[in-house]
Coordinates of N, CA and C in Angstrom, one line a residue:
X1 N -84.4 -3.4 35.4 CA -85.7 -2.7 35.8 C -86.7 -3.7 36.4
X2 N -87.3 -3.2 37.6 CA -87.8 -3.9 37.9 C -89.4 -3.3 37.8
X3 N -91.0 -4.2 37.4 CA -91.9 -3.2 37.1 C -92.5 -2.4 38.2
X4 N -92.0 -3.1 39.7 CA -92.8 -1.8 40.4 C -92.3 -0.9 40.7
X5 N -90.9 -0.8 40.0 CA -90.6 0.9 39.8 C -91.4 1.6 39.4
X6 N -92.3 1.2 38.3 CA -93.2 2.0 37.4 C -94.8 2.6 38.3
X7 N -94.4 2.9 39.1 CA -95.2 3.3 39.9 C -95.4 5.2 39.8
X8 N -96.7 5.9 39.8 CA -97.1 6.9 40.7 C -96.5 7.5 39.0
X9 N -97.6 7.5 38.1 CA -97.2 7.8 36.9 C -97.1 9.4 36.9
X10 N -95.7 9.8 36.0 CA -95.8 10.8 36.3 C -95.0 11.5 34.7
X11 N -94.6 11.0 34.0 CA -94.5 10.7 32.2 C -94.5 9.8 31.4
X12 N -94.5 10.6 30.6 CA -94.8 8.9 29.8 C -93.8 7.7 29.3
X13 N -94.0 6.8 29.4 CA -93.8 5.4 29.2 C -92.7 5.6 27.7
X14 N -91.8 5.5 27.8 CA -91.0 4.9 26.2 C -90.7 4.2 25.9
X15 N -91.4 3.7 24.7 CA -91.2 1.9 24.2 C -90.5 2.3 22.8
X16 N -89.5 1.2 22.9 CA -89.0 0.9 21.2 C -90.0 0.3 20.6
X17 N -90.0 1.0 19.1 CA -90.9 0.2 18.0 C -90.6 -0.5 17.4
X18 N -91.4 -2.7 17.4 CA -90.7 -3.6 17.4 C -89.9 -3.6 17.7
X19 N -89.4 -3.2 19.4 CA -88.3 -3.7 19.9 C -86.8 -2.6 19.5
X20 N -86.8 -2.5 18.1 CA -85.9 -1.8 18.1 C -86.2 -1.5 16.2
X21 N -86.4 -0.7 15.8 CA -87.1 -0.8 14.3 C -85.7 0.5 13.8
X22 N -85.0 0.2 12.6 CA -84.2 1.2 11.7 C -83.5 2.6 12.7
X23 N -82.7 2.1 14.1 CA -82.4 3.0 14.8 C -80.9 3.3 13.8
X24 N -80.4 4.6 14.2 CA -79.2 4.5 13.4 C -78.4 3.9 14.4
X25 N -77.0 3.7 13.2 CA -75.9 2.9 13.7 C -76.0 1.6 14.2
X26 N -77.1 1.2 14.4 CA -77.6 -1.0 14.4 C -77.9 -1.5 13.2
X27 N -77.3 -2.5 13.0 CA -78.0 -4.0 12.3 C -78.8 -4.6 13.4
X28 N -79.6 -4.2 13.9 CA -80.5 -5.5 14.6 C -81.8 -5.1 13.7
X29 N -82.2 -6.5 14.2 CA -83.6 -6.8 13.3 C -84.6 -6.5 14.2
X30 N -85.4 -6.3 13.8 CA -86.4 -5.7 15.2 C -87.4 -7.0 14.7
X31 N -88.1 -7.2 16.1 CA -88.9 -8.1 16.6 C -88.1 -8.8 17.2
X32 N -87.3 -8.7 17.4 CA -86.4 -9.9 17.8 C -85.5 -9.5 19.6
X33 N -85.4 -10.8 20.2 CA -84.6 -10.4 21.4 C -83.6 -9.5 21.6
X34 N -82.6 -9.6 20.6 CA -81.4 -8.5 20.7 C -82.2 -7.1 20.7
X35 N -83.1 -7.0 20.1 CA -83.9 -5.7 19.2 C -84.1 -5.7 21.0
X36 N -84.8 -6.0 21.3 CA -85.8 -5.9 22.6 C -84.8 -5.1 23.7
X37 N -83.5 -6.0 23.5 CA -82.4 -5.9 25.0 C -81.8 -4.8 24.8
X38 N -81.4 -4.1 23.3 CA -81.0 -2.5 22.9 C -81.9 -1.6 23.0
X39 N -83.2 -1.7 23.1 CA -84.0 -0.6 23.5 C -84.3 -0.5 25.1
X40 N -84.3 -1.5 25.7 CA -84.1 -1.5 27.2 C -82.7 -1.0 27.5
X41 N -81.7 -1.4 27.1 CA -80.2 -0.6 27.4 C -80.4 0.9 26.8
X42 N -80.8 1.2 25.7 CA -80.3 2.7 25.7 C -81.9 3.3 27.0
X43 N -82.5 2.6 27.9 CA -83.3 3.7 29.2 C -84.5 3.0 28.5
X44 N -85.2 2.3 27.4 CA -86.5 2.9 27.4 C -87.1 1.6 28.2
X45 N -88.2 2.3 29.2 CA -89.3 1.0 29.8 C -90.1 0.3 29.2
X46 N -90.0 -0.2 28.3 CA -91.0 -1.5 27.3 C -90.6 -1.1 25.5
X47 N -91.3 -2.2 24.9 CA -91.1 -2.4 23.7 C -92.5 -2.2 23.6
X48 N -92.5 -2.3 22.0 CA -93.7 -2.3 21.2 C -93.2 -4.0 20.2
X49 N -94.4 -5.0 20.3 CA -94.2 -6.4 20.1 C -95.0 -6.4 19.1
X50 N -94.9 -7.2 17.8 CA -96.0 -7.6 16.6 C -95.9 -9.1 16.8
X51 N -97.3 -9.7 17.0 CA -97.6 -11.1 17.4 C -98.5 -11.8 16.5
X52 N -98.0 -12.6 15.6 CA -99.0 -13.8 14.7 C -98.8 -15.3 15.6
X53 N -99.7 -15.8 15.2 CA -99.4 -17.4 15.5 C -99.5 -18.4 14.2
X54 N -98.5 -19.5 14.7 CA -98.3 -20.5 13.5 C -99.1 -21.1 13.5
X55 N -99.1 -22.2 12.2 CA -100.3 -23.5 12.0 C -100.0 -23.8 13.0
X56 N -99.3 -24.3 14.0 CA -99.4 -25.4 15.2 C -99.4 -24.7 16.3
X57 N -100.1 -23.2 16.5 CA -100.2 -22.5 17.4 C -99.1 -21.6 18.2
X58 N -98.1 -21.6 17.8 CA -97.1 -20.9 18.6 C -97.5 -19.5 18.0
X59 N -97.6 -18.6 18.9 CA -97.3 -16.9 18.9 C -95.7 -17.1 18.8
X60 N -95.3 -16.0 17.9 CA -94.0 -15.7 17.4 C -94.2 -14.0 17.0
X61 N -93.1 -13.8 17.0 CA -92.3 -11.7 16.7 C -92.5 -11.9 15.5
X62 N -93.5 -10.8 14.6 CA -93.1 -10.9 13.4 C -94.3 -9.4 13.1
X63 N -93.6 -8.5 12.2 CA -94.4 -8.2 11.5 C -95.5 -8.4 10.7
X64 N -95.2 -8.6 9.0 CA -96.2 -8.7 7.9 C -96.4 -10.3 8.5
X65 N -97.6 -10.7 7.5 CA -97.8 -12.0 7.6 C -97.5 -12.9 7.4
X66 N -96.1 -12.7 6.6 CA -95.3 -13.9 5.5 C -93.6 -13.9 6.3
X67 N -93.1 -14.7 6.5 CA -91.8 -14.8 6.9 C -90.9 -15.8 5.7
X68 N -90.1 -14.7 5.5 CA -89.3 -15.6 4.1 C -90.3 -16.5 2.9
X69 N -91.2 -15.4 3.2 CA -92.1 -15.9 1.9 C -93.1 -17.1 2.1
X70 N -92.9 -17.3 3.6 CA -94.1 -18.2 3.9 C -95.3 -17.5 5.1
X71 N -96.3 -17.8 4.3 CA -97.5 -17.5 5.2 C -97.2 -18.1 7.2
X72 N -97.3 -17.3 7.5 CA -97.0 -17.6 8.9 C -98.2 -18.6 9.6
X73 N -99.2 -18.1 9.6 CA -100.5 -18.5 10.0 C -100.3 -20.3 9.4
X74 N -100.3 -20.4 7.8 CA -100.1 -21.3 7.4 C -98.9 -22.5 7.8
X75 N -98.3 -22.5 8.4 CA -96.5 -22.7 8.3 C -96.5 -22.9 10.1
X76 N -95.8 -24.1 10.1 CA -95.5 -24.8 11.4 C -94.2 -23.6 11.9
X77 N -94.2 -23.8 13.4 CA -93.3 -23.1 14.2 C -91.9 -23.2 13.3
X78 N -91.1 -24.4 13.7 CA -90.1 -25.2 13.4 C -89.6 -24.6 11.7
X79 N -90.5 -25.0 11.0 CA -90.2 -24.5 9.3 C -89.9 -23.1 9.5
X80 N -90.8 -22.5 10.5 CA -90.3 -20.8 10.1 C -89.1 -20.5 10.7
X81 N -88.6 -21.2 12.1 CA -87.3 -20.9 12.5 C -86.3 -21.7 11.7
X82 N -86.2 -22.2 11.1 CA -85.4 -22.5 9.8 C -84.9 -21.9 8.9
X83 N -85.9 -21.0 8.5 CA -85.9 -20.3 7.1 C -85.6 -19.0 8.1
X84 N -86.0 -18.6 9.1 CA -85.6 -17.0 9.5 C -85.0 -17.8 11.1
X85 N -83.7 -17.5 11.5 CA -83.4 -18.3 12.8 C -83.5 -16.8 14.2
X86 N -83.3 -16.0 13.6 CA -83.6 -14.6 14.6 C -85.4 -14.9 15.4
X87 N -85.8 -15.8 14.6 CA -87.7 -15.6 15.0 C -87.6 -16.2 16.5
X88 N -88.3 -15.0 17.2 CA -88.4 -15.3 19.1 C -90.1 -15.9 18.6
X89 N -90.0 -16.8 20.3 CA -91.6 -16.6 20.6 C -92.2 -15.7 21.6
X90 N -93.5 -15.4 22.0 CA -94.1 -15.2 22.9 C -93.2 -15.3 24.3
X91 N -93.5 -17.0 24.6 CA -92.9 -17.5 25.6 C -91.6 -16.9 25.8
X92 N -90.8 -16.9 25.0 CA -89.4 -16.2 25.2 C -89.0 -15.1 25.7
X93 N -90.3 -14.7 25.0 CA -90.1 -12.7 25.0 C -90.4 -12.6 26.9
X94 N -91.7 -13.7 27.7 CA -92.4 -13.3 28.8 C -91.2 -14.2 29.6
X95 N -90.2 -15.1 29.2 CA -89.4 -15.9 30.3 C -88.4 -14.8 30.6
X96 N -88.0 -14.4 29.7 CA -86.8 -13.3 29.4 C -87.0 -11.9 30.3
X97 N -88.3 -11.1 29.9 CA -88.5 -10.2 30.3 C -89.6 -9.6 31.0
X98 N -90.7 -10.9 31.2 CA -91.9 -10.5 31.6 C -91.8 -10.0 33.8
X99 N -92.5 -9.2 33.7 CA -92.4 -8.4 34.9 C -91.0 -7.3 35.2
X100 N -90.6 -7.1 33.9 CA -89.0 -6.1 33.9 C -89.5 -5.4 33.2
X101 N -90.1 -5.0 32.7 CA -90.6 -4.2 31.6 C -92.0 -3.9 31.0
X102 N -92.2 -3.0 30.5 CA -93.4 -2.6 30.2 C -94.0 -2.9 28.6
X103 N -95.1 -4.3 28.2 CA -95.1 -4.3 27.0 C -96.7 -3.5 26.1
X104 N -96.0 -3.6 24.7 CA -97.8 -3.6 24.2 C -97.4 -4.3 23.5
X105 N -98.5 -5.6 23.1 CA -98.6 -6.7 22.3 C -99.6 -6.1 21.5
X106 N -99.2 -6.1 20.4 CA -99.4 -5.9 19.5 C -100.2 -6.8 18.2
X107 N -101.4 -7.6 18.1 CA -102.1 -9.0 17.6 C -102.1 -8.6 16.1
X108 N -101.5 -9.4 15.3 CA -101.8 -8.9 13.8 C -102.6 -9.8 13.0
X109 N -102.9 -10.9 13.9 CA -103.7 -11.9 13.0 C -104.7 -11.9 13.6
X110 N -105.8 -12.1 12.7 CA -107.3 -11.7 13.4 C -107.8 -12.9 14.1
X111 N -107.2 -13.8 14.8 CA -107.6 -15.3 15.7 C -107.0 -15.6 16.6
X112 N -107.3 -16.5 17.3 CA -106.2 -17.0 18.6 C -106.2 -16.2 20.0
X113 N -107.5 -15.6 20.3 CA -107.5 -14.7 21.0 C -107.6 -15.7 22.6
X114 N -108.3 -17.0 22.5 CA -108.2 -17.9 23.5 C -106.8 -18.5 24.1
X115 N -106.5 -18.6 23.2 CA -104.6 -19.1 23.6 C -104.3 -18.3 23.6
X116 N -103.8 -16.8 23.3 CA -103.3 -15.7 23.8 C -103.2 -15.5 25.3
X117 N -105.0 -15.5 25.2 CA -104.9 -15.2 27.0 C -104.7 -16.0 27.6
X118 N -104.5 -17.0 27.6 CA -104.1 -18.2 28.2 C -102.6 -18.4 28.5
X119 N -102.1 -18.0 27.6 CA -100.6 -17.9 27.7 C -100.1 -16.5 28.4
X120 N -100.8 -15.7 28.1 CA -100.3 -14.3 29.4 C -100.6 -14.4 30.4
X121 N -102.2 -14.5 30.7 CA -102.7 -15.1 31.8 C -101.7 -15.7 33.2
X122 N -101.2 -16.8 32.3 CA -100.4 -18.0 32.6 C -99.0 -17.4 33.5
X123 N -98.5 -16.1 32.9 CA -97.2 -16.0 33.1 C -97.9 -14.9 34.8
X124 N -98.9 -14.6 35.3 CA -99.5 -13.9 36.0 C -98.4 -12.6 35.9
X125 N -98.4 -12.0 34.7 CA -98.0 -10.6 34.6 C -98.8 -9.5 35.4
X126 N -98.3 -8.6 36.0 CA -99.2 -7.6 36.3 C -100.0 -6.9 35.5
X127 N -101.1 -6.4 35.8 CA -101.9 -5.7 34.8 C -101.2 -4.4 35.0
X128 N -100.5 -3.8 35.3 CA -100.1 -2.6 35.2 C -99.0 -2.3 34.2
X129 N -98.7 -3.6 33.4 CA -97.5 -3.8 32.5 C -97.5 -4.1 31.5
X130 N -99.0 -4.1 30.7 CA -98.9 -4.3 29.4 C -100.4 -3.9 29.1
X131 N -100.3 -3.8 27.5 CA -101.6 -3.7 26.8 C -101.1 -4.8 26.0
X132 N -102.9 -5.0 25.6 CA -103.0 -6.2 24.1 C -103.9 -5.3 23.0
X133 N -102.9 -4.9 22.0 CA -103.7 -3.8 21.3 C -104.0 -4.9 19.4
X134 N -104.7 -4.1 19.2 CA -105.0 -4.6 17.7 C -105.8 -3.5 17.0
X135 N -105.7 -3.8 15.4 CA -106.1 -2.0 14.7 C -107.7 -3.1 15.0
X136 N -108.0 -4.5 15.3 CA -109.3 -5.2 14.9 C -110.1 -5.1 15.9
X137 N -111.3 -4.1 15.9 CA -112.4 -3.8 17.0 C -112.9 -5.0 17.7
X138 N -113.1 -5.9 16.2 CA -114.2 -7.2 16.5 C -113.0 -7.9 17.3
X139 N -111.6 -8.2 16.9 CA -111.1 -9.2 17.5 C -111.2 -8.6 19.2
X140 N -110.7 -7.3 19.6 CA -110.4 -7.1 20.8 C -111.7 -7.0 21.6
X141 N -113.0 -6.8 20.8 CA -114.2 -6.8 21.7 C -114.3 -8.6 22.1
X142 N -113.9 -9.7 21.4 CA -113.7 -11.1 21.4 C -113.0 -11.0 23.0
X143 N -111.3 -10.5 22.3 CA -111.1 -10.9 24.1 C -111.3 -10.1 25.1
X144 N -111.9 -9.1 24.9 CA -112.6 -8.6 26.1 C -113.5 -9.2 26.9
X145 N -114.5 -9.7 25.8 CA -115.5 -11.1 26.5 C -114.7 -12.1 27.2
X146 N -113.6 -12.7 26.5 CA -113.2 -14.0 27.4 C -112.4 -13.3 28.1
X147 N -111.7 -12.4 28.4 CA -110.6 -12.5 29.2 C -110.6 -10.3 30.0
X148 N -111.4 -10.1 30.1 CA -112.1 -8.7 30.8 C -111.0 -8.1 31.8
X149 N -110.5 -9.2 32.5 CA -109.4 -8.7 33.6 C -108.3 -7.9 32.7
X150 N -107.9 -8.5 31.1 CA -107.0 -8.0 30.3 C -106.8 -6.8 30.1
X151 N -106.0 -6.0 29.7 CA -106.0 -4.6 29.6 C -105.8 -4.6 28.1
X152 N -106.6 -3.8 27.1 CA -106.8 -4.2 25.9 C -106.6 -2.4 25.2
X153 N -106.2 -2.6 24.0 CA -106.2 -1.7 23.7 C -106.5 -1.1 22.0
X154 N -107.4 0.2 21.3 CA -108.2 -0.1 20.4 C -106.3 0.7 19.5
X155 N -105.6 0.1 18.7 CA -105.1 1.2 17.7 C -105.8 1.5 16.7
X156 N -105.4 2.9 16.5 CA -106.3 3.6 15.4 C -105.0 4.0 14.0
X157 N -105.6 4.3 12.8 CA -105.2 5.3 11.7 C -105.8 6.1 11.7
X158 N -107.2 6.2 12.0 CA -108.4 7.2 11.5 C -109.0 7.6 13.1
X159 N -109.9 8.3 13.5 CA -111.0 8.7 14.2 C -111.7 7.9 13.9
X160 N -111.9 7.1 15.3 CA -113.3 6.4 15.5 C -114.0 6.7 16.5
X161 N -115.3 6.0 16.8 CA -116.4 6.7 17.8 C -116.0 5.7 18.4
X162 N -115.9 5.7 20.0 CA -115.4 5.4 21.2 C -116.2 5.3 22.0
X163 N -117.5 5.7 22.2 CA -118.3 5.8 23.1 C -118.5 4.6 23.5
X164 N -118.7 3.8 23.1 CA -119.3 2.7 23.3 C -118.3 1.3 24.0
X165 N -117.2 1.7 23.9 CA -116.2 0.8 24.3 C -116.0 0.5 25.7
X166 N -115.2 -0.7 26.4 CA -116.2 -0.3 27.8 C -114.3 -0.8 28.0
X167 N -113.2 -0.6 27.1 CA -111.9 -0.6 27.9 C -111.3 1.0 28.1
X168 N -110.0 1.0 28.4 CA -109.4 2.6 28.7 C -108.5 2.8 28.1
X169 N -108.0 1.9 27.2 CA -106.6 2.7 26.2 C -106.9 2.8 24.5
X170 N -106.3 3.5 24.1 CA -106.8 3.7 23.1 C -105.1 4.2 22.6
X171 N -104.8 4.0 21.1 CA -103.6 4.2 20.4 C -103.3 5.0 19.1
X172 N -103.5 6.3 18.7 CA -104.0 7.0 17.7 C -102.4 6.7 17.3
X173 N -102.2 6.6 15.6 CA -100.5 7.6 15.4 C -100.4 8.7 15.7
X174 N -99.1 9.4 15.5 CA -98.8 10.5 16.0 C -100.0 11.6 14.9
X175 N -99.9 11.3 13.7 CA -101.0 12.4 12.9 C -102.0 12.3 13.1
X176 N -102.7 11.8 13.9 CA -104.1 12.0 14.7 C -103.8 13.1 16.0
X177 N -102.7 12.9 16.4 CA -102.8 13.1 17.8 C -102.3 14.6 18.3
X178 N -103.3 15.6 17.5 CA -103.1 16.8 18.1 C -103.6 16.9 19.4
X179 N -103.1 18.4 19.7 CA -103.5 18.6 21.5 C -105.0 18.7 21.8
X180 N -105.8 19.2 20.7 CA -107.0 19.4 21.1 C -107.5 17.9 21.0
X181 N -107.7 16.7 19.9 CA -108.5 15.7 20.2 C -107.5 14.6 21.6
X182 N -105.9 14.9 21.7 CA -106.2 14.3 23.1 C -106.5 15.0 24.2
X183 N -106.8 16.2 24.5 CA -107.4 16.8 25.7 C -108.4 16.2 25.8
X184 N -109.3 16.3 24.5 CA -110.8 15.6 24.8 C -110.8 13.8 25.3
X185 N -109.6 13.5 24.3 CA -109.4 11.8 25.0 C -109.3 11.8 26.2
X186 N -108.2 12.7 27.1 CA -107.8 12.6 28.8 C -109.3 12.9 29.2
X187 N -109.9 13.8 28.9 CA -110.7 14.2 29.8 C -112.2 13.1 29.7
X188 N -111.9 12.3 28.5 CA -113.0 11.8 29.1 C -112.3 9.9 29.6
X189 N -111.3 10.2 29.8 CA -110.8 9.0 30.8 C -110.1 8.0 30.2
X190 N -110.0 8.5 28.6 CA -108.8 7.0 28.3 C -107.5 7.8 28.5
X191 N -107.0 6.7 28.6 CA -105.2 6.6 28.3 C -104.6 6.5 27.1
X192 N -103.8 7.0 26.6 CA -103.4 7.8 25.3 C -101.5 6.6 25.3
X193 N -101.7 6.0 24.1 CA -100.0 5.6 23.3 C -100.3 5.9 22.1
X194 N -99.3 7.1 21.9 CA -99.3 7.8 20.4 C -98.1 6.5 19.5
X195 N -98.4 6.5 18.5 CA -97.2 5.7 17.3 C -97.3 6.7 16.3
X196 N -95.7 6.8 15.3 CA -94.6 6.0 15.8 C -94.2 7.7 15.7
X197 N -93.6 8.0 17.0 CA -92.9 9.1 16.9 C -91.2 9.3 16.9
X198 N -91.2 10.1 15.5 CA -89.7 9.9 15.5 C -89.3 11.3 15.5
X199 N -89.5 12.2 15.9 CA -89.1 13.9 15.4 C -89.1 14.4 17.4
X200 N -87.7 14.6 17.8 CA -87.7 15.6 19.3 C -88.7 16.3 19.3
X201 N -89.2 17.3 19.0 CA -90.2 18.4 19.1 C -91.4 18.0 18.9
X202 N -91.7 16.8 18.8 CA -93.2 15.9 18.5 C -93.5 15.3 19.8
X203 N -92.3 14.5 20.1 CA -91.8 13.5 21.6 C -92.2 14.8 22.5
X204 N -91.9 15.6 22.7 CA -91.7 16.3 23.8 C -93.4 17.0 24.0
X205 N -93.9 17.7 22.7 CA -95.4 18.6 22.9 C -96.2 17.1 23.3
X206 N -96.0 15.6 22.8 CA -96.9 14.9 23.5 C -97.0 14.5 24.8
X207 N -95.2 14.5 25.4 CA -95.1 14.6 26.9 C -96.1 15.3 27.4
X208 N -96.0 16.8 27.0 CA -96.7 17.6 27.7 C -98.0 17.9 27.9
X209 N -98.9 17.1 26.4 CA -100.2 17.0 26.0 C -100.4 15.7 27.4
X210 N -99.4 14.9 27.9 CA -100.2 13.9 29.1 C -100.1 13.1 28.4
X211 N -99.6 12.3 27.5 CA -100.1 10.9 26.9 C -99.5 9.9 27.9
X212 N -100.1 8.8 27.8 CA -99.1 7.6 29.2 C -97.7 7.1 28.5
X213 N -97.6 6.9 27.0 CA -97.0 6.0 26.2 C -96.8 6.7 24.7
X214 N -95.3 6.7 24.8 CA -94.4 7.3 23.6 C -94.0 6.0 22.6
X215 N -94.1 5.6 21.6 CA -93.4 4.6 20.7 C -92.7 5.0 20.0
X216 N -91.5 4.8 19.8 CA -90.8 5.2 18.6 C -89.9 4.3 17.7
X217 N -89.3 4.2 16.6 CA -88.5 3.3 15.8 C -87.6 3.5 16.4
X218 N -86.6 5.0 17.0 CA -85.3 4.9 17.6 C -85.2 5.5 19.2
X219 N -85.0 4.3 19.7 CA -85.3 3.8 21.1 C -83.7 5.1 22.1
X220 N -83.0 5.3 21.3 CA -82.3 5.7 22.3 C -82.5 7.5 21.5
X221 N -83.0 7.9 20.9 CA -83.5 9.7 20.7 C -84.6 9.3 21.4
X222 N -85.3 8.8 21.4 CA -86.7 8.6 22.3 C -86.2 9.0 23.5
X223 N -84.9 8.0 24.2 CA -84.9 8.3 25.7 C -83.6 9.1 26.0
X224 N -83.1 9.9 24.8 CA -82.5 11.1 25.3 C -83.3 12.4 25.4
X225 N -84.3 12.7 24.5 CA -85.5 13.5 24.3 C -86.1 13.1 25.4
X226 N -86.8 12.3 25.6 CA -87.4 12.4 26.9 C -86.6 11.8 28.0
X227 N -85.6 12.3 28.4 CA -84.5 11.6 29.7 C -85.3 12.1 30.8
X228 N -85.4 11.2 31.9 CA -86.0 11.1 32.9 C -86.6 10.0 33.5
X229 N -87.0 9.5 34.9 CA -88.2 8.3 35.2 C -89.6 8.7 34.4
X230 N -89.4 7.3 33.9 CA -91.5 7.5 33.4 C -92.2 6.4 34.3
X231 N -92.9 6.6 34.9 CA -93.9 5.6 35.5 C -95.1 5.5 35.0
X232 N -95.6 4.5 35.4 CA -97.3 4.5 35.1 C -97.6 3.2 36.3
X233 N -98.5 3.9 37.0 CA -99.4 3.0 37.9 C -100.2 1.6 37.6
X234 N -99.8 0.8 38.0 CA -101.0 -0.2 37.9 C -102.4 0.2 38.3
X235 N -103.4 -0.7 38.0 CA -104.9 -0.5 37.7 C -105.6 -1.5 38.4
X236 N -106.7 -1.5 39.0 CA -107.0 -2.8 39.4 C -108.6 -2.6 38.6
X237 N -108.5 -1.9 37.9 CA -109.7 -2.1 36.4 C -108.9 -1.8 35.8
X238 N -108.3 -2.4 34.9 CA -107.4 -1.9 33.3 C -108.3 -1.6 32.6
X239 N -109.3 -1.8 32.6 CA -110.3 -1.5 31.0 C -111.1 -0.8 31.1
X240 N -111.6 0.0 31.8 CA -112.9 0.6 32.1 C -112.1 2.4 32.1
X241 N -112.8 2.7 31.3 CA -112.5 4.5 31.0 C -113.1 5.0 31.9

């Protein structure tokens, strides 16, 4: 896949969660490259990525904070691919796949917002091919300041007040995301990625509610439920609702 297929949006986006999260019939570990390359093979256009960085600065795949029982934040690159050898980096993920696919990076540690953008920046990805989402207001209003060209995105658990925000994506889970409060989202100009939808008849009323971006733990009911092209247009303001 190449991303300017993704052009002249016209459904929505399906991304595996972490790459490939408890699909049946796999042992893969999600966050990880194989995880990434099975959700691209069973049709879906991007992954869903969870991103910390180590004591010596590498961004690395990882969920929680702790990898084999070590604080990641705390703990050199090197030590942690030791103890877990499946651990991709950043770099990997954007040599591998960047401009073939559609990502959301996903920030779980509340720092590092300068080297982040510096390293995606770097790889001059299209803005029409990724978000940089976090549940942390303060961190993503941070890189919005340094890095504004970025396409940033707020995820939610709860209803929050929005007005004030001066990006365009926003990420409710699926139990926020009835039809009436995303009508009011579309209509007043954000872009809608529901998480984590795993039920056909959920996948499909949000197709139809308009959202841009489907996530789900099992990447190939995702893109048999929704079989078809999904596109989504690039932006030349990603952030502005």
């Amino acid at each position: 896949m190449n991303i300017n297929d993704l052009m002249n949006f016209s459904a929505p986006l399906r991304l595996g969660h972490r790459g490939c999260r408890n699909a049946a019939g796999t042992n893969l570990v999600e966050n990880t490259l194989p995880a990434i390359d099975w959700a691209i093979a069973q049709g879906c256009e991007g992954v869903e990525i969870d991103l910390h960085q180590t004591a010596d600065g590498i961004w690395v795949l990882h969920h929680d904070d702790k990898c084999q029982q070590q604080e990641i934040a705390g703990t050199p690159y090197r030590q942690l691919l030791q103890l877990h050898p499946p651990l991709a980096t950043l770099e990997e993920v954007l040599e591998r796949y960047g401009g073939k696919c559609w990502f959301d990076f996903e920030v779980k540690c509340p720092a590092g917002e300068a080297s982040l953008s510096k390293i995606i920046s770097g790889y001059r990805m299209p803005l029409g091919s990724f978000v940089i989402s976090s549940f942390s207001r303060r961190w993503l209003e941070r890189l919005y300041r340094l890095a504004p060209q970025l396409p940033v995105c707020y995820n939610l658990r709860a209803r929050r007040r929005l007005d004030q925000l001066p990006w365009r994506w926003v990420a409710p889970h699926w139990t926020l995301a009835s039809n009436r409060y995303l009508n009011r989202l579309h209509r007043r100009g954000w872009r809608t990625i529901v998480w984590t939808v795993n039920h056909p008849a959920r996948m499909q009323r949000l197709a139809r509610a308009g959202v841009a971006v489907v996530i789900s733990d099992d990447p190939s009911l995702l893109c048999r439920t929704l079989a078809g092209s999904s596109n989504l247009s690039s932006d030349a303001e990603p952030n502005k609702p």
